[in-house]
PDB file of C-alpha atoms and ligand atoms in Angstrom:
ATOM      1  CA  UNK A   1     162.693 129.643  90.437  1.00 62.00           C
ATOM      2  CA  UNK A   2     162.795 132.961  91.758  1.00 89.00           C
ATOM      3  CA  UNK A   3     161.864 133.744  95.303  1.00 98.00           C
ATOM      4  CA  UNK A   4     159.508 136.402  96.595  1.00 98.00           C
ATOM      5  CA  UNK A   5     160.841 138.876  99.083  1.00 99.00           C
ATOM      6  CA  UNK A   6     158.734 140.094 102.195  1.00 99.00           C
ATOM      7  CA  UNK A   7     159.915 143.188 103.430  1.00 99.00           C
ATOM      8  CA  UNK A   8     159.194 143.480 107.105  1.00 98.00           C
ATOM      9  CA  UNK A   9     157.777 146.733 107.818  1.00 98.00           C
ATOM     10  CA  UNK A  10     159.468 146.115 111.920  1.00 98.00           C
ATOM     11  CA  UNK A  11     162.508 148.490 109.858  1.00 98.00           C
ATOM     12  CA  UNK A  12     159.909 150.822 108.506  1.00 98.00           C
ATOM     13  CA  UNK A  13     160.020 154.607 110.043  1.00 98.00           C
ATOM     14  CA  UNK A  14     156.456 153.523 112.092  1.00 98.00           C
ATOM     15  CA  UNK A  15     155.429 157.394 111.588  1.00 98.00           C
ATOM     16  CA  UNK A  16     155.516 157.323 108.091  1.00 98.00           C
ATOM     17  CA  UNK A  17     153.654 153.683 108.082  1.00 98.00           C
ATOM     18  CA  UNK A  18     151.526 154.396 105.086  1.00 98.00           C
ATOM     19  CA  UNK A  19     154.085 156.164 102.762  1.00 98.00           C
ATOM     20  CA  UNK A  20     156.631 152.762 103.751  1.00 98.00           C
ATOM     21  CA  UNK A  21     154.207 150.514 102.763  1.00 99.00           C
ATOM     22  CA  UNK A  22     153.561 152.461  99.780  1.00 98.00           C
ATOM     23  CA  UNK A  23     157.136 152.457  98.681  1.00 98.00           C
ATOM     24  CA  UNK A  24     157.614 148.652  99.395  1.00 98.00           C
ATOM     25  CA  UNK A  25     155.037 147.982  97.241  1.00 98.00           C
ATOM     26  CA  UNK A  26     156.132 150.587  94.323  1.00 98.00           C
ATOM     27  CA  UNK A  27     159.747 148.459  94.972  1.00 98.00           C
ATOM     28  CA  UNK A  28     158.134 145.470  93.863  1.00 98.00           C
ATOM     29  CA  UNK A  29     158.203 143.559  97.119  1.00 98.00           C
ATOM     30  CA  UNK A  30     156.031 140.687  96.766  1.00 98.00           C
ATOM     31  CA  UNK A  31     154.498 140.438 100.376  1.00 99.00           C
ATOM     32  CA  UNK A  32     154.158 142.630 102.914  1.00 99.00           C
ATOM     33  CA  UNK A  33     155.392 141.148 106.138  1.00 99.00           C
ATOM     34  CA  UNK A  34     154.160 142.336 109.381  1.00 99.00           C
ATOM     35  CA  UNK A  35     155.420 141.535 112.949  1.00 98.00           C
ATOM     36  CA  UNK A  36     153.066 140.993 115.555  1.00 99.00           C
ATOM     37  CA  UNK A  37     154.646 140.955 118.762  1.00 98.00           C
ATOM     38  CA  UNK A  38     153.001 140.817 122.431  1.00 98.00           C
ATOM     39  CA  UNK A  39     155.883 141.616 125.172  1.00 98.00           C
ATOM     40  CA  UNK A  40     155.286 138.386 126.311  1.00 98.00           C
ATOM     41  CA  UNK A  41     155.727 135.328 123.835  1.00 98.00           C
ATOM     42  CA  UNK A  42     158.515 137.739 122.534  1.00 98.00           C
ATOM     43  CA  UNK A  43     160.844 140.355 124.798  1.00 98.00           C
ATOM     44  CA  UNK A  44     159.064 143.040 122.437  1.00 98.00           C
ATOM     45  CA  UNK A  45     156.279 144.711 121.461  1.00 98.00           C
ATOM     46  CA  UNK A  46     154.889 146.020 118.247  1.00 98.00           C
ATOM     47  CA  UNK A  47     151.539 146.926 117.594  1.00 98.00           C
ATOM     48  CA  UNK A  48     147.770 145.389 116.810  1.00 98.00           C
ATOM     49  CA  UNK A  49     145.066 144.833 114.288  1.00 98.00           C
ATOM     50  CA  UNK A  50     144.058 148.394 114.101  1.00 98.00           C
ATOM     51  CA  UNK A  51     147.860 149.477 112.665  1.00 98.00           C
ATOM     52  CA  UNK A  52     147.419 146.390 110.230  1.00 98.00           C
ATOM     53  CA  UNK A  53     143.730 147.890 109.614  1.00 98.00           C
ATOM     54  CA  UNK A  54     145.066 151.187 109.191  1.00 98.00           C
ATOM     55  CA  UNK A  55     147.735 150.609 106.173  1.00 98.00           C
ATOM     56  CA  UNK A  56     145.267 148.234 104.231  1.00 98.00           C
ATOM     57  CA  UNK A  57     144.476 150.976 101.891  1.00 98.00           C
ATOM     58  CA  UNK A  58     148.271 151.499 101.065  1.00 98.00           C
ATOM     59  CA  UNK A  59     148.819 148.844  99.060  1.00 98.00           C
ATOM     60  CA  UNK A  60     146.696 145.439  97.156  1.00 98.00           C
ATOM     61  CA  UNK A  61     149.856 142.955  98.214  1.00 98.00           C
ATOM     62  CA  UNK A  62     148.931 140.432 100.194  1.00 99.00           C
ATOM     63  CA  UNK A  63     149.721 140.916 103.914  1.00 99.00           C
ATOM     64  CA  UNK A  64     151.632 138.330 105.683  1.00 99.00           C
ATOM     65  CA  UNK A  65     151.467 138.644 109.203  1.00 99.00           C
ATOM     66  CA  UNK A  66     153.317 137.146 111.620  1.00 99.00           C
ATOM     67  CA  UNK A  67     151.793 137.006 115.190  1.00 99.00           C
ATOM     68  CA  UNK A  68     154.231 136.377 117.812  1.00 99.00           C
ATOM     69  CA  UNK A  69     151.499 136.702 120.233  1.00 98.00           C
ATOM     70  CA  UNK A  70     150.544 134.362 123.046  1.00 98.00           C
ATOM     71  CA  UNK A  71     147.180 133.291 123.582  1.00 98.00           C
ATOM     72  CA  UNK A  72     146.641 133.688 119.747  1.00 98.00           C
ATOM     73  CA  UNK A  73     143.828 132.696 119.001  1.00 98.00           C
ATOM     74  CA  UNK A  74     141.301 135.120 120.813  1.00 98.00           C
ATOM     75  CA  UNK A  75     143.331 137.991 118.298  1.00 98.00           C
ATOM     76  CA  UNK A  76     143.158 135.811 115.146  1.00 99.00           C
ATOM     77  CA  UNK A  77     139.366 137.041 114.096  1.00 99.00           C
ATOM     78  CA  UNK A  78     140.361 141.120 114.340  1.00 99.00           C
ATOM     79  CA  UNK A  79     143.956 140.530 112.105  1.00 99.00           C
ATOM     80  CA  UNK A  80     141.869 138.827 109.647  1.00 99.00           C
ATOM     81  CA  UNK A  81     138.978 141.713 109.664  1.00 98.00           C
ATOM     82  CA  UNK A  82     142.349 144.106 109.379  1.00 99.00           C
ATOM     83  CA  UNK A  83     142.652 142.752 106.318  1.00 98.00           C
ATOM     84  CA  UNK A  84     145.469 139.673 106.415  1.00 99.00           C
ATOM     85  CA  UNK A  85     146.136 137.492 103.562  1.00 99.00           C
ATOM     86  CA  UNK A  86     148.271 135.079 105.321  1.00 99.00           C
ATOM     87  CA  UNK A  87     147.810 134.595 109.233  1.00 99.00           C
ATOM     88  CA  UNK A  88     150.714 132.853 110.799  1.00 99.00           C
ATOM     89  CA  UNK A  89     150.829 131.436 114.100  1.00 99.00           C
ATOM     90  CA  UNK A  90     153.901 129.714 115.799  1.00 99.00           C
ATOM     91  CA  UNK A  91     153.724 126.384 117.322  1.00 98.00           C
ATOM     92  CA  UNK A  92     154.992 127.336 120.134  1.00 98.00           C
ATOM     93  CA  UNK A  93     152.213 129.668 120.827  1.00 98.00           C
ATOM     94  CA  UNK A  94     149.305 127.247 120.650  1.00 98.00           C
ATOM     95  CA  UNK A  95     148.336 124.491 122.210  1.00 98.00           C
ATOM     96  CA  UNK A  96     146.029 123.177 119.944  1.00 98.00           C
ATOM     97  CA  UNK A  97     147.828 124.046 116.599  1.00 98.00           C
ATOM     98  CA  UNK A  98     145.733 122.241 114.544  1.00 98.00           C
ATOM     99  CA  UNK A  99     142.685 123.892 115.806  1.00 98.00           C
ATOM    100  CA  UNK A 100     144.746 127.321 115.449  1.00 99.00           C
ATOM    101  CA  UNK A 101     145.279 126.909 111.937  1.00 99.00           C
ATOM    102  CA  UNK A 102     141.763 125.907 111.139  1.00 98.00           C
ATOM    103  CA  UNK A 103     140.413 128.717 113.120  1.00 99.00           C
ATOM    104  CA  UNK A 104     142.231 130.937 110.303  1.00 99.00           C
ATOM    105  CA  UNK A 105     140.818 128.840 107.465  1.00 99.00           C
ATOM    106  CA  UNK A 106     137.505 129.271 108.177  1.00 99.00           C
ATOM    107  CA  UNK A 107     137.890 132.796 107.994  1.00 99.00           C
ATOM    108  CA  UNK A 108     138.870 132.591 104.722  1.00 98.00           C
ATOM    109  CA  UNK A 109     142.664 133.313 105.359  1.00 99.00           C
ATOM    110  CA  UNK A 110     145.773 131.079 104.178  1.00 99.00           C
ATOM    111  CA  UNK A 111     147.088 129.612 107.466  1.00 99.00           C
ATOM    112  CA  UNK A 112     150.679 129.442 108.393  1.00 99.00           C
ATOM    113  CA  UNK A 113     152.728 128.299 111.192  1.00 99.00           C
ATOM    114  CA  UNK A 114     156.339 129.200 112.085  1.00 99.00           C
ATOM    115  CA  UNK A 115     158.700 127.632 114.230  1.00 99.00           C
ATOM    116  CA  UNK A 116     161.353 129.400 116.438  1.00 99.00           C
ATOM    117  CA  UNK A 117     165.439 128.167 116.024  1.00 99.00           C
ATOM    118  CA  UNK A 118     165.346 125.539 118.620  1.00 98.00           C
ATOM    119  CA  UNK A 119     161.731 123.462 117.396  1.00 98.00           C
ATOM    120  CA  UNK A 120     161.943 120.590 115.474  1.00 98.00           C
ATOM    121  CA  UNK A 121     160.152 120.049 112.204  1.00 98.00           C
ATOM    122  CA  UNK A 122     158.415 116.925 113.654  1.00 98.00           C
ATOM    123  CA  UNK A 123     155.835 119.323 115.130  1.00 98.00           C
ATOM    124  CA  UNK A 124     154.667 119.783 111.043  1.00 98.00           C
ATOM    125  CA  UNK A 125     154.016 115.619 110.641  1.00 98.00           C
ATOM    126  CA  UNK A 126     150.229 115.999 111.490  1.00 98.00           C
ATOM    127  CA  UNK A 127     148.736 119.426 109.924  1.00 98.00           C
ATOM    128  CA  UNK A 128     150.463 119.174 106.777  1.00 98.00           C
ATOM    129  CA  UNK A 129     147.062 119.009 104.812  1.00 98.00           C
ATOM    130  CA  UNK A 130     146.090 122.312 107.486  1.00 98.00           C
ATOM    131  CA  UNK A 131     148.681 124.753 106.395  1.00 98.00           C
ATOM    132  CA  UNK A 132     149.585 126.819 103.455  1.00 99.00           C
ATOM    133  CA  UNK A 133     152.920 128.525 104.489  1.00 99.00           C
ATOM    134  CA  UNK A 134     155.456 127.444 106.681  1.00 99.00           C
ATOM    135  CA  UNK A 135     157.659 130.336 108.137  1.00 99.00           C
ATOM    136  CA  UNK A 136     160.879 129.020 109.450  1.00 99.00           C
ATOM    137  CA  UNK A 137     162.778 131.726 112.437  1.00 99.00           C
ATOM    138  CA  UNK A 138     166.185 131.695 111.396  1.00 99.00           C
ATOM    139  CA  UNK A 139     166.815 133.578 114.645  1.00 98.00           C
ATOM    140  CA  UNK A 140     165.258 134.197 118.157  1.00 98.00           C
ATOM    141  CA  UNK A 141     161.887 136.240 117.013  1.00 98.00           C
ATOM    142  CA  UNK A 142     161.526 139.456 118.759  1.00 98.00           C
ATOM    143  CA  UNK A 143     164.194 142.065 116.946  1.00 98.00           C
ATOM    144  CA  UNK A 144     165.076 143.006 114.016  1.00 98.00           C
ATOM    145  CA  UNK A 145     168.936 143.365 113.033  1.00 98.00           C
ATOM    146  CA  UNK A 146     169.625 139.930 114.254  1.00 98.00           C
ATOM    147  CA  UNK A 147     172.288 137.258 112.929  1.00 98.00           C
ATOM    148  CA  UNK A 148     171.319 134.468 110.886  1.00 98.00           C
ATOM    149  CA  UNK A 149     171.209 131.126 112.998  1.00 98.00           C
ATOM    150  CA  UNK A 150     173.202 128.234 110.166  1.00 98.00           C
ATOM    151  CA  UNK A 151     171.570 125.519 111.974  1.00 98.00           C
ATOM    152  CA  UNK A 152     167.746 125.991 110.543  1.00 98.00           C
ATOM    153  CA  UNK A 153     169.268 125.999 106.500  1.00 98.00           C
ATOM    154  CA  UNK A 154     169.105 121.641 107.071  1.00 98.00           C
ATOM    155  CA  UNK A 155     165.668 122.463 108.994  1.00 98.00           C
ATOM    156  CA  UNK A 156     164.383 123.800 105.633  1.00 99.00           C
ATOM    157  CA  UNK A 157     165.938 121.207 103.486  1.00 98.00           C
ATOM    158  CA  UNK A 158     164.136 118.884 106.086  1.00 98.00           C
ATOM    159  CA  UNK A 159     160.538 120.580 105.514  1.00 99.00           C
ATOM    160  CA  UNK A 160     160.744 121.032 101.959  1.00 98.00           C
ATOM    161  CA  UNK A 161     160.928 117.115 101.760  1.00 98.00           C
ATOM    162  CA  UNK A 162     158.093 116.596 104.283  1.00 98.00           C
ATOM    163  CA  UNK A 163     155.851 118.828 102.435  1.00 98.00           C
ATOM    164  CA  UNK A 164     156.527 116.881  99.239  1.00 97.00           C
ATOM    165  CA  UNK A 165     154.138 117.829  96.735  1.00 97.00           C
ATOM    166  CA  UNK A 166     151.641 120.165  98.849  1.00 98.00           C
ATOM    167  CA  UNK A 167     151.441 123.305  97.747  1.00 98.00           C
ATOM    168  CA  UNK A 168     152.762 124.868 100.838  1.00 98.00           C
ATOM    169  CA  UNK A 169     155.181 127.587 100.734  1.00 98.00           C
ATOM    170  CA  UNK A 170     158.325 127.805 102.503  1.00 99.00           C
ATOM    171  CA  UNK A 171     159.367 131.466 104.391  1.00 99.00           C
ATOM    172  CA  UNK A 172     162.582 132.343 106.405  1.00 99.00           C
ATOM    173  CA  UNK A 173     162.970 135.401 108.179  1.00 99.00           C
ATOM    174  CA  UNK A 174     165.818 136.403 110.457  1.00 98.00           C
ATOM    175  CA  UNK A 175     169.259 137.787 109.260  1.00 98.00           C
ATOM    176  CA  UNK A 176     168.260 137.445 105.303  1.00 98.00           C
ATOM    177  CA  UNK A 177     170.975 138.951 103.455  1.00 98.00           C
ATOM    178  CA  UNK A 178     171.903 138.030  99.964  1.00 97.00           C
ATOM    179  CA  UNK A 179     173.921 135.468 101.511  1.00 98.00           C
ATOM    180  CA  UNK A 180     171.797 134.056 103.508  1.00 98.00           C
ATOM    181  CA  UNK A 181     168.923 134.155 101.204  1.00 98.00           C
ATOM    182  CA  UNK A 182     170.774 132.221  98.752  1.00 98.00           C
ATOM    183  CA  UNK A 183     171.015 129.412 101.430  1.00 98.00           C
ATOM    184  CA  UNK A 184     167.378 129.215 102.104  1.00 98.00           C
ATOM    185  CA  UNK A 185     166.303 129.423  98.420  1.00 98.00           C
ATOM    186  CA  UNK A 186     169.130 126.437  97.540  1.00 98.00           C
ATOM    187  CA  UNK A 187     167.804 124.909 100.499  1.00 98.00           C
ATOM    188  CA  UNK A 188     163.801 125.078  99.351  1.00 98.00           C
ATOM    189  CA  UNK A 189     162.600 127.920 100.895  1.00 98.00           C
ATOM    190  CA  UNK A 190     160.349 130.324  97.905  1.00 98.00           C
ATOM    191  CA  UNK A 191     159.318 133.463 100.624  1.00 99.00           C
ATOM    192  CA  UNK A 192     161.743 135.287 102.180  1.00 99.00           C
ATOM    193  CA  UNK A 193     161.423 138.332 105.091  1.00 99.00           C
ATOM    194  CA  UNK A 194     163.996 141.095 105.453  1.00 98.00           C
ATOM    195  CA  UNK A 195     164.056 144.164 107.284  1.00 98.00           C
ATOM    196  CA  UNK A 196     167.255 145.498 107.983  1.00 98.00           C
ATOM    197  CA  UNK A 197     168.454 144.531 104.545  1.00 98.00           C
ATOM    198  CA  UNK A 198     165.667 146.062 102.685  1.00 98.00           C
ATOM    199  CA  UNK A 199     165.708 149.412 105.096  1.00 98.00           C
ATOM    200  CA  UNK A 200     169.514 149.779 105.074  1.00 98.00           C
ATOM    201  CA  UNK A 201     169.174 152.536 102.622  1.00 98.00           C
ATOM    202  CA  UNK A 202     166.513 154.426 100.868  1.00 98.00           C
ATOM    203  CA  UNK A 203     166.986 152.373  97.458  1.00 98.00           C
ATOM    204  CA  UNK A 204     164.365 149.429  98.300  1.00 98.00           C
ATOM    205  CA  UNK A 205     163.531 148.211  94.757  1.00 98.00           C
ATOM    206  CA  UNK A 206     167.574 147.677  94.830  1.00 98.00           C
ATOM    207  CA  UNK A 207     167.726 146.362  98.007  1.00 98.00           C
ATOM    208  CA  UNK A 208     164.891 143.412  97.257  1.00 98.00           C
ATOM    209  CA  UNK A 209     166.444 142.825  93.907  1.00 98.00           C
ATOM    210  CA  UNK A 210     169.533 142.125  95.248  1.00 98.00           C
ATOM    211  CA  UNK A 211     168.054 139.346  97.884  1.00 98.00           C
ATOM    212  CA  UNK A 212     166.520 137.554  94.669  1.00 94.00           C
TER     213      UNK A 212
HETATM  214  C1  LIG B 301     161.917 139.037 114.067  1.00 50.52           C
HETATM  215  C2  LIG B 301     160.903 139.344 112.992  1.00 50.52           C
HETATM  216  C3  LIG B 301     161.501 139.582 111.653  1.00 50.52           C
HETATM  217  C4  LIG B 301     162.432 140.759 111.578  1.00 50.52           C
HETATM  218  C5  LIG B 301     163.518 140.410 110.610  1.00 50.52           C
HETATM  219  O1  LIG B 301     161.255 138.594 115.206  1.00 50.52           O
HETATM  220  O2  LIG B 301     159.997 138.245 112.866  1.00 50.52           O
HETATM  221  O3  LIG B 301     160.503 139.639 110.647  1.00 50.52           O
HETATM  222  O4  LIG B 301     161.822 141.944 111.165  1.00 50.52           O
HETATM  223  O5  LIG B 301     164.476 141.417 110.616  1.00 50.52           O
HETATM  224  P1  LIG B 301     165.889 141.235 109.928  1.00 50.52           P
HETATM  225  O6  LIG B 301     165.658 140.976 108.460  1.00 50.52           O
HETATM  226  O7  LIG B 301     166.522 142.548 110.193  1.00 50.52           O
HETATM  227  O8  LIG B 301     166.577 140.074 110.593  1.00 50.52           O
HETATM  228 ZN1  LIG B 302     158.564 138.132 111.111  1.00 50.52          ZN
END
């Protein structure tokens, strides 16, 4: 099985937005991952729904965002009018995750959930049947650039038995080299996010093929 690659546009040059997202796709990246972040459920900040609304018309791949934004779901009805394909919320952000992940069902969007280094899978026993993508942090979510955390390789081994026959997809992003993304994909993970490995030189469609 080959995986699909998410390039995270958090490496992109942010003035040239458009033309990145235009060259991921043209690359053949199979998802275009963008980071949501708040300044307060993570040390950083990124931008909103009207950035996300903004680069729609760059590209038809499905946008995978990640919001690492906390209270989330006030937000989640203007990312999915930006034009997301996959809203992802983390556990930690939510108090009533189940009603998070329905929220972004009933608009019509595939609903996923990530989980930072330190949570347990057990927090995925009760909205199995809720979610269609699980995104597992294989570091601290807030930067790019970051190392890759071993520990969360058995965390994914762990899901991909929980999730059993469901047809939920598996993500890791944090520190995804080729390395790394060999772990994850031996491990069961089928999605996986890079930015600094896909950005470290102008050659993307090399740089993604090389992850697979
Ligand atoms: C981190 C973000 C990641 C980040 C990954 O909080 O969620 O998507 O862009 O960057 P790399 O691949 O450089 O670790
Ligand atoms: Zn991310």
């Amino acid at each position: 099985m080959t995986v699909k690659i998410a390039p995270s546009i958090l490496s992109a040059d942010f003035a040239r937005l458009g033309e990145e997202v235009r060259a991921l796709d043209a690359a053949g990246a199979d998802y275009i991952h963008i980071d949501v972040m708040d300044g307060h459920f993570v040390p950083n900040l990124t931008f909103g729904a009207p950035v996300v609304k903004a680069i729609r018309s760059h590209t038809t791949r499905p946008f995978d965002v990640h919001l690492m934004i906390e209270p989330v779901d006030p937000l989640i009805p203007a990312f999915a009018e930006a034009g997301a394909d996959i809203i992802t919320v983390h556990a930690e952000a939510t108090r009533h995750l189940d009603r998070s992940l329905q929220l972004i069902r009933s608009l019509g969007k595939k609903a996923g959930v990530s989980l930072n280094p330190a949570t347990p899978e057990t927090v995925l026993a009760y909205i199995l049947d809720a979610v269609d993508l699980i995104l597992v942090m294989s570091v601290n979510p807030g930067f790019g650039g970051q190392s890759f955390i071993p520990s969360q390789v058995d965390k994914i081994a762990r899901i991909k038995k929980m999730i059993g026959s469901r047809p939920i997809e598996i993500e890791v992003d944090g520190g995804i080299n080729a390395k790394t993304a060999k772990l994850c994909a031996d491990a069961g993970a089928n999605v996986l996010v890079a930015g600094s490995a896909v950005f470290q030189t102008p050659e993307y469609a090399a740089n993604i093929a090389a992850l697979r």
